[in-house]
């Protein structure tokens, strides 16, 4: 009888590619829908992704199981990635900005080197994934995590570097500073 060598070999497995983005689960909510037979429970997940180099995105997913909801949110977040303007070699934000969404406002201010990320909850995870190391922030109004994420991304999208402002005004950078 011939020996079967296939059993001794390990199956071919593709080496894992390094992940392009790191992800953070900001919140998981249990939501219910009342139907004729009772309540139908599902889970809604909010995930933020970033590469620590100025690219970040977020996504929401809903499913009957938590891991499925997180997976859906992660896929949605990688589709919604955009670039954020940062200053001083991605150390801090370039200017003051106020982002709003519904009843939530988020204030972001640049900080001196060594200050750290003075933020909490969803704002901290977004700024760390964007690669910001020194910033001051304050959430005003509602602290619902979904609204805080939207407001923070709104504030980051409003950021303008000195170069952008100079180009907009047809002036040199030295004239603006």
Coordinates of N, CA and C in Angstrom, one line a residue:
X1 N 0.8 -1.2 0.0 CA 0.0 0.0 0.0 C 0.9 1.2 0.0
X2 N 0.5 2.2 -0.8 CA 1.2 3.4 -0.9 C 0.8 4.4 0.3
X3 N 1.8 5.0 0.9 CA 1.4 5.9 2.0 C 0.9 7.2 1.4
X4 N -0.1 7.8 2.1 CA -0.7 9.0 1.7 C 0.1 10.2 2.3
X5 N 0.9 10.9 1.5 CA 1.7 12.0 2.1 C 0.9 13.2 2.3
X6 N -0.3 13.3 1.7 CA -1.1 14.5 1.8 C -1.5 14.8 3.3
X7 N -1.7 13.7 4.1 CA -2.1 13.9 5.4 C -1.0 14.5 6.3
X8 N 0.2 14.3 5.9 CA 1.3 14.8 6.8 C 1.5 16.3 6.5
X9 N 1.2 16.8 5.3 CA 1.4 18.2 4.9 C 0.4 19.1 5.6
X10 N 0.9 20.3 5.9 CA -0.1 21.3 6.5 C -0.7 22.0 5.3
X11 N -1.9 22.3 5.4 CA -2.6 23.1 4.3 C -1.9 24.4 4.1
X12 N -1.9 24.8 2.8 CA -1.3 26.1 2.5 C -2.2 27.2 3.0
X13 N -1.5 28.1 3.7 CA -2.2 29.3 4.3 C -1.6 30.6 3.9
X14 N -2.3 31.5 3.4 CA -1.8 32.7 2.9 C -1.2 33.5 4.2
X15 N -0.1 34.1 4.0 CA 0.4 34.9 5.2 C -0.5 36.1 5.3
X16 N -0.7 36.5 6.6 CA -1.6 37.7 6.8 C -0.9 39.0 6.4
X17 N -1.7 39.8 5.7 CA -1.2 41.1 5.3 C -1.3 42.0 6.5
X18 N -0.3 42.9 6.7 CA -0.5 43.9 7.8 C -1.7 44.7 7.5
X19 N -2.4 45.0 8.6 CA -3.6 45.8 8.5 C -3.3 47.2 8.1
X20 N -4.0 47.8 7.2 CA -3.8 49.2 6.8 C -4.3 50.2 7.9
X21 N -5.4 49.8 8.5 CA -5.9 50.7 9.6 C -6.1 50.0 10.9
X22 N -5.8 50.8 12.0 CA -6.2 50.3 13.3 C -7.6 50.7 13.5
X23 N -8.3 49.9 14.3 CA -9.7 50.2 14.6 C -10.0 50.2 16.1
X24 N -11.0 51.0 16.5 CA -11.5 51.1 17.8 C -13.0 51.1 17.8
X25 N -13.5 50.2 18.7 CA -15.0 50.2 18.8 C -15.4 51.2 19.8
X26 N -16.1 52.3 19.4 CA -16.4 53.4 20.2 C -17.6 53.0 21.1
X27 N -18.7 52.4 20.5 CA -19.8 52.1 21.3 C -20.6 50.9 20.7
X28 N -21.2 50.1 21.6 CA -22.1 49.1 21.2 C -23.4 49.3 21.9
X29 N -24.5 49.5 21.2 CA -25.8 49.7 21.8 C -26.7 48.5 21.5
X30 N -27.5 48.1 22.5 CA -28.6 47.1 22.2 C -29.8 47.9 21.8
X31 N -30.3 47.6 20.6 CA -31.5 48.3 20.2 C -32.6 47.3 20.0
X32 N -33.9 47.7 20.2 CA -35.0 46.7 20.0 C -36.1 47.3 19.2
X33 N -36.7 46.5 18.5 CA -37.9 46.9 17.6 C -39.1 46.0 18.1
X34 N -40.1 46.7 18.4 CA -41.3 46.0 18.9 C -42.1 45.5 17.7
X35 N -42.3 44.2 17.6 CA -43.1 43.6 16.5 C -44.3 42.9 17.1
X36 N -45.1 42.3 16.3 CA -46.3 41.6 16.7 C -46.0 40.6 17.8
X37 N -44.9 39.8 17.6 CA -44.6 38.7 18.5 C -43.9 39.1 19.8
X38 N -43.5 40.4 19.9 CA -42.7 40.8 21.0 C -41.6 41.8 20.6
X39 N -40.4 41.7 21.2 CA -39.4 42.6 20.9 C -38.3 41.9 20.1
X40 N -37.8 42.5 19.1 CA -36.7 42.0 18.3 C -35.4 42.7 18.7
X41 N -34.4 42.0 19.3 CA -33.2 42.7 19.8 C -32.1 42.6 18.7
X42 N -31.4 43.7 18.5 CA -30.3 43.8 17.6 C -29.2 44.6 18.3
X43 N -28.0 44.6 17.7 CA -26.9 45.4 18.3 C -26.4 46.4 17.2
X44 N -26.2 47.6 17.6 CA -25.6 48.6 16.8 C -24.2 49.0 17.3
X45 N -23.2 48.9 16.4 CA -21.8 49.2 16.7 C -21.3 50.4 16.0
X46 N -20.5 51.2 16.7 CA -19.9 52.4 16.1 C -18.4 52.2 16.1
X47 N -17.7 52.2 15.0 CA -16.3 51.9 14.9 C -15.5 53.0 14.2
X48 N -14.4 53.4 14.7 CA -13.5 54.4 14.1 C -12.2 53.7 13.7
X49 N -11.8 54.0 12.5 CA -10.5 53.5 12.0 C -9.5 54.6 11.6
X50 N -8.3 54.3 11.7 CA -7.3 55.3 11.4 C -5.9 54.7 11.2
X51 N -5.0 55.4 10.5 CA -3.7 54.9 10.2 C -2.6 55.6 11.0
X52 N -3.0 56.5 12.0 CA -2.0 57.3 12.8 C -1.2 58.3 11.9
X53 N -1.6 58.5 10.7 CA -0.8 59.4 9.8 C -1.8 60.4 9.1
X54 N -2.9 60.7 9.7 CA -3.8 61.7 9.2 C -5.0 61.2 8.4
X55 N -5.1 59.9 8.3 CA -6.3 59.3 7.6 C -7.2 58.6 8.6
X56 N -8.5 59.0 8.6 CA -9.4 58.4 9.6 C -10.8 58.2 8.9
X57 N -11.6 57.4 9.5 CA -13.0 57.1 9.0 C -13.8 56.5 10.1
X58 N -15.1 56.5 9.9 CA -15.9 55.8 10.9 C -17.1 55.1 10.2
X59 N -17.7 54.2 10.9 CA -18.8 53.5 10.3 C -19.7 52.9 11.4
X60 N -20.9 52.7 11.0 CA -21.9 52.0 11.9 C -22.4 50.8 11.3
X61 N -22.7 49.8 12.1 CA -23.2 48.5 11.6 C -24.2 48.0 12.6
X62 N -25.2 47.3 12.1 CA -26.2 46.7 13.0 C -26.5 45.3 12.6
X63 N -26.5 44.4 13.6 CA -26.8 43.0 13.4 C -27.4 42.3 14.6
X64 N -27.7 41.1 14.5 CA -28.3 40.4 15.6 C -27.3 39.9 16.6
X65 N -26.0 39.8 16.2 CA -24.9 39.4 17.1 C -23.9 40.5 17.1
X66 N -23.2 40.7 18.2 CA -22.2 41.8 18.4 C -21.1 41.7 17.4
X67 N -20.4 40.5 17.2 CA -19.3 40.4 16.3 C -19.7 40.8 14.9
X68 N -20.9 40.4 14.5 CA -21.3 40.7 13.1 C -21.5 42.2 13.0
X69 N -22.1 42.9 14.0 CA -22.3 44.3 14.0 C -20.9 45.0 13.9
X70 N -19.9 44.6 14.7 CA -18.6 45.2 14.6 C -18.0 45.0 13.3
X71 N -18.1 43.8 12.7 CA -17.5 43.6 11.4 C -18.2 44.5 10.3
X72 N -19.5 44.6 10.3 CA -20.2 45.5 9.4 C -19.7 47.0 9.6
X73 N -19.6 47.4 10.8 CA -19.2 48.8 11.1 C -17.8 49.0 10.6
X74 N -16.9 48.0 10.8 CA -15.5 48.1 10.4 C -15.4 48.3 8.9
X75 N -16.2 47.5 8.2 CA -16.2 47.6 6.7 C -16.7 48.9 6.2
X76 N -17.8 49.4 6.9 CA -18.3 50.8 6.6 C -17.3 51.9 6.9
X77 N -16.5 51.7 8.0 CA -15.5 52.7 8.3 C -14.4 52.8 7.3
X78 N -13.9 51.6 6.8 CA -12.8 51.6 5.9 C -13.3 52.2 4.5
X79 N -14.6 52.2 4.2 CA -15.1 52.8 3.0 C -15.1 54.4 3.2
X80 N -15.3 54.8 4.4 CA -15.5 56.3 4.7 C -14.2 57.0 5.1
X81 N -13.1 56.6 4.7 CA -11.8 57.2 5.2 C -11.6 58.5 4.4
X82 N -11.1 59.5 5.2 CA -10.7 60.7 4.6 C -9.4 61.3 5.3
X83 N -8.8 62.2 4.6 CA -7.5 62.8 5.2 C -7.8 64.0 6.0
X84 N -7.1 64.2 7.1 CA -7.3 65.3 8.0 C -6.0 66.1 7.9
X85 N -6.2 67.5 7.9 CA -5.0 68.4 7.9 C -4.5 68.5 9.3
X86 N -3.2 68.2 9.4 CA -2.5 68.3 10.7 C -1.3 69.2 10.6
X87 N -0.8 69.7 11.7 CA 0.3 70.6 11.7 C 1.5 70.1 12.5
X88 N 2.7 70.6 12.3 CA 3.9 70.3 13.1 C 4.2 68.8 13.0
X89 N 4.4 68.3 11.8 CA 4.6 66.8 11.6 C 3.6 65.9 12.2
X90 N 2.3 66.2 12.0 CA 1.2 65.4 12.5 C 1.1 65.4 14.0
X91 N 1.7 66.5 14.7 CA 1.7 66.5 16.1 C 0.4 67.1 16.7
X92 N -0.1 68.1 16.1 CA -1.3 68.8 16.6 C -2.2 69.2 15.5
X93 N -3.4 69.8 15.8 CA -4.3 70.4 14.8 C -3.8 71.8 14.5
X94 N -4.0 72.2 13.2 CA -3.4 73.5 12.8 C -4.1 74.7 13.4
X95 N -5.4 74.6 13.8 CA -6.1 75.8 14.3 C -7.2 75.4 15.2
X96 N -7.8 76.4 15.8 CA -9.0 76.2 16.6 C -10.2 75.8 15.7
X97 N -11.0 74.9 16.1 CA -12.2 74.6 15.3 C -13.3 74.1 16.2
X98 N -14.5 74.4 15.8 CA -15.7 74.0 16.5 C -16.6 73.2 15.5
X99 N -16.8 71.9 15.9 CA -17.6 71.0 15.0 C -18.9 70.8 15.7
X100 N -20.0 70.8 15.0 CA -21.3 70.6 15.6 C -22.1 69.5 14.8
X101 N -22.9 68.8 15.6 CA -23.8 67.8 15.0 C -25.0 67.7 16.0
X102 N -26.2 68.1 15.5 CA -27.4 68.1 16.3 C -27.1 68.9 17.6
X103 N -27.2 68.3 18.8 CA -27.1 69.0 20.0 C -25.7 68.9 20.6
X104 N -24.7 68.4 19.8 CA -23.4 68.3 20.3 C -22.4 69.2 19.6
X105 N -21.6 69.9 20.4 CA -20.5 70.7 19.8 C -19.2 70.2 20.4
X106 N -18.1 70.1 19.5 CA -16.8 69.7 20.0 C -15.8 70.8 19.6
X107 N -15.1 71.3 20.6 CA -14.1 72.3 20.4 C -12.7 71.6 20.4
X108 N -11.9 71.9 19.4 CA -10.5 71.4 19.3 C -9.6 72.6 19.2
X109 N -8.5 72.5 20.0 CA -7.5 73.6 20.0 C -6.1 73.0 19.9
X110 N -5.2 73.6 19.2 CA -3.8 73.1 19.2 C -3.2 73.3 20.6
X111 N -2.2 72.4 20.9 CA -1.5 72.5 22.2 C 0.0 72.4 22.0
X112 N 0.7 72.8 23.0 CA 2.1 72.9 23.0 C 2.7 71.4 23.0
X113 N 3.9 71.2 22.6 CA 4.5 69.9 22.6 C 4.6 69.4 24.0
X114 N 4.2 68.1 24.2 CA 4.3 67.4 25.5 C 3.0 67.5 26.3
X115 N 2.0 68.2 25.7 CA 0.7 68.3 26.4 C -0.1 67.0 26.4
X116 N -0.1 66.3 25.3 CA -0.8 65.1 25.2 C -2.2 65.3 24.7
X117 N -3.0 64.2 24.6 CA -4.3 64.3 24.1 C -5.3 64.6 25.3
X118 N -5.7 65.8 25.4 CA -6.6 66.1 26.5 C -8.0 66.0 25.9
X119 N -8.6 64.8 26.0 CA -9.9 64.5 25.4 C -10.4 63.2 26.1
X120 N -11.6 63.0 26.0 CA -12.2 61.8 26.5 C -13.1 61.0 25.6
X121 N -13.3 59.7 25.8 CA -14.2 58.9 25.1 C -13.9 58.9 23.6
X122 N -15.0 59.2 22.8 CA -14.9 59.1 21.3 C -13.9 60.1 20.7
X123 N -13.8 61.3 21.3 CA -12.9 62.3 20.8 C -11.5 61.8 20.9
X124 N -11.1 61.2 22.0 CA -9.8 60.7 22.2 C -9.4 59.6 21.2
X125 N -10.3 58.7 21.0 CA -10.0 57.6 20.1 C -9.9 58.1 18.6
X126 N -10.7 59.1 18.2 CA -10.6 59.6 16.9 C -9.2 60.3 16.7
X127 N -8.9 61.2 17.7 CA -7.6 62.0 17.6 C -6.4 61.1 17.6
X128 N -6.4 60.0 18.5 CA -5.3 59.1 18.5 C -5.1 58.3 17.2
X129 N -6.2 57.9 16.6 CA -6.2 57.2 15.4 C -5.8 58.1 14.2
X130 N -6.0 59.4 14.3 CA -5.6 60.3 13.3 C -4.1 60.6 13.4
X131 N -3.5 60.3 14.6 CA -2.1 60.5 14.8 C -1.7 61.8 15.5
X132 N -2.7 62.4 16.1 CA -2.5 63.7 16.9 C -2.0 63.3 18.2
X133 N -0.9 64.0 18.7 CA -0.3 63.7 20.0 C -0.5 64.8 21.0
X134 N -0.8 66.0 20.5 CA -1.0 67.2 21.4 C -2.2 68.0 21.0
X135 N -3.3 68.0 21.8 CA -4.5 68.7 21.5 C -5.3 68.9 22.7
X136 N -6.1 70.0 22.7 CA -7.0 70.2 23.8 C -8.4 70.1 23.2
X137 N -9.4 69.5 23.9 CA -10.7 69.4 23.4 C -11.8 69.5 24.5
X138 N -13.0 69.9 24.1 CA -14.1 70.0 25.0 C -15.4 69.6 24.3
X139 N -16.2 68.8 24.9 CA -17.5 68.4 24.3 C -18.5 69.3 25.0
X140 N -19.3 70.0 24.3 CA -20.4 70.8 24.8 C -21.7 70.3 24.3
X141 N -22.6 70.2 25.3 CA -24.0 69.7 24.9 C -24.1 68.2 25.1
X142 N -24.8 67.6 24.2 CA -25.1 66.1 24.3 C -23.8 65.3 24.2
X143 N -23.7 64.3 25.0 CA -22.5 63.4 24.9 C -22.8 62.1 24.3
X144 N -23.8 62.0 23.5 CA -24.2 60.8 22.8 C -23.0 60.4 21.8
X145 N -22.5 59.2 21.9 CA -21.2 58.9 21.2 C -21.3 59.1 19.7
X146 N -22.5 58.8 19.1 CA -22.6 58.9 17.6 C -22.5 60.4 17.3
X147 N -23.2 61.3 18.0 CA -23.1 62.7 17.8 C -21.8 63.3 18.0
X148 N -21.1 62.8 19.1 CA -19.7 63.3 19.4 C -18.8 62.9 18.2
X149 N -18.9 61.7 17.7 CA -18.0 61.3 16.5 C -18.3 62.2 15.3
X150 N -19.6 62.4 15.0 CA -19.9 63.3 13.9 C -19.3 64.7 14.1
X151 N -19.5 65.3 15.3 CA -19.1 66.6 15.6 C -17.5 66.7 15.5
X152 N -16.8 65.7 16.0 CA -15.4 65.7 16.0 C -14.9 65.7 14.6
X153 N -15.5 64.8 13.8 CA -15.1 64.8 12.3 C -15.4 66.1 11.6
X154 N -16.5 66.7 12.0 CA -16.8 68.0 11.4 C -15.8 69.0 11.8
X155 N -15.3 69.1 13.0 CA -14.3 70.0 13.5 C -13.0 69.7 12.7
X156 N -12.6 68.4 12.6 CA -11.4 68.1 11.9 C -11.5 68.5 10.4
X157 N -12.6 68.3 9.8 CA -12.8 68.7 8.4 C -12.7 70.2 8.1
X158 N -13.0 71.0 9.2 CA -12.9 72.4 9.0 C -11.5 73.0 9.2
X159 N -10.6 72.2 9.6 CA -9.2 72.6 9.9 C -8.6 73.1 8.6
X160 N -7.8 74.2 8.7 CA -7.1 74.8 7.6 C -5.7 75.0 8.0
X161 N -4.7 74.6 7.2 CA -3.3 74.9 7.6 C -3.0 76.4 7.1
X162 N -1.9 76.9 7.5 CA -1.4 78.2 7.2 C -1.2 78.3 5.6
X163 N -0.7 77.2 5.1 CA -0.5 77.2 3.6 C -1.8 77.3 2.8
X164 N -2.8 76.6 3.3 CA -4.2 76.6 2.7 C -4.7 78.0 2.7
X165 N -4.6 78.7 3.9 CA -5.2 80.0 4.0 C -4.4 81.0 3.1
X166 N -3.1 80.9 3.1 CA -2.3 81.8 2.2 C -2.6 81.6 0.8
X167 N -2.9 80.4 0.3 CA -3.2 80.1 -1.0 C -4.6 80.7 -1.4
X168 N -5.5 80.6 -0.4 CA -6.9 81.1 -0.6 C -6.9 82.6 -0.7
X169 N -6.0 83.3 0.0 CA -5.9 84.8 0.0 C -4.9 85.3 -1.0
X170 N -4.3 84.5 -1.7 CA -3.2 84.9 -2.7 C -2.1 85.7 -2.0
X171 N -1.7 85.2 -0.8 CA -0.6 85.8 -0.1 C 0.5 84.8 0.2
X172 N 1.6 85.3 0.8 CA 2.7 84.4 1.2 C 2.4 84.0 2.6
X173 N 3.0 82.8 3.0 CA 2.8 82.3 4.4 C 3.4 83.3 5.4
X174 N 4.5 84.0 5.1 CA 5.1 84.9 6.0 C 4.2 86.1 6.2
X175 N 3.3 86.5 5.3 CA 2.4 87.6 5.5 C 1.3 87.3 6.4
X176 N 0.9 86.0 6.5 CA -0.2 85.6 7.3 C 0.3 85.4 8.8
X177 N 1.4 84.8 9.0 CA 1.9 84.6 10.4 C 2.2 85.8 11.0

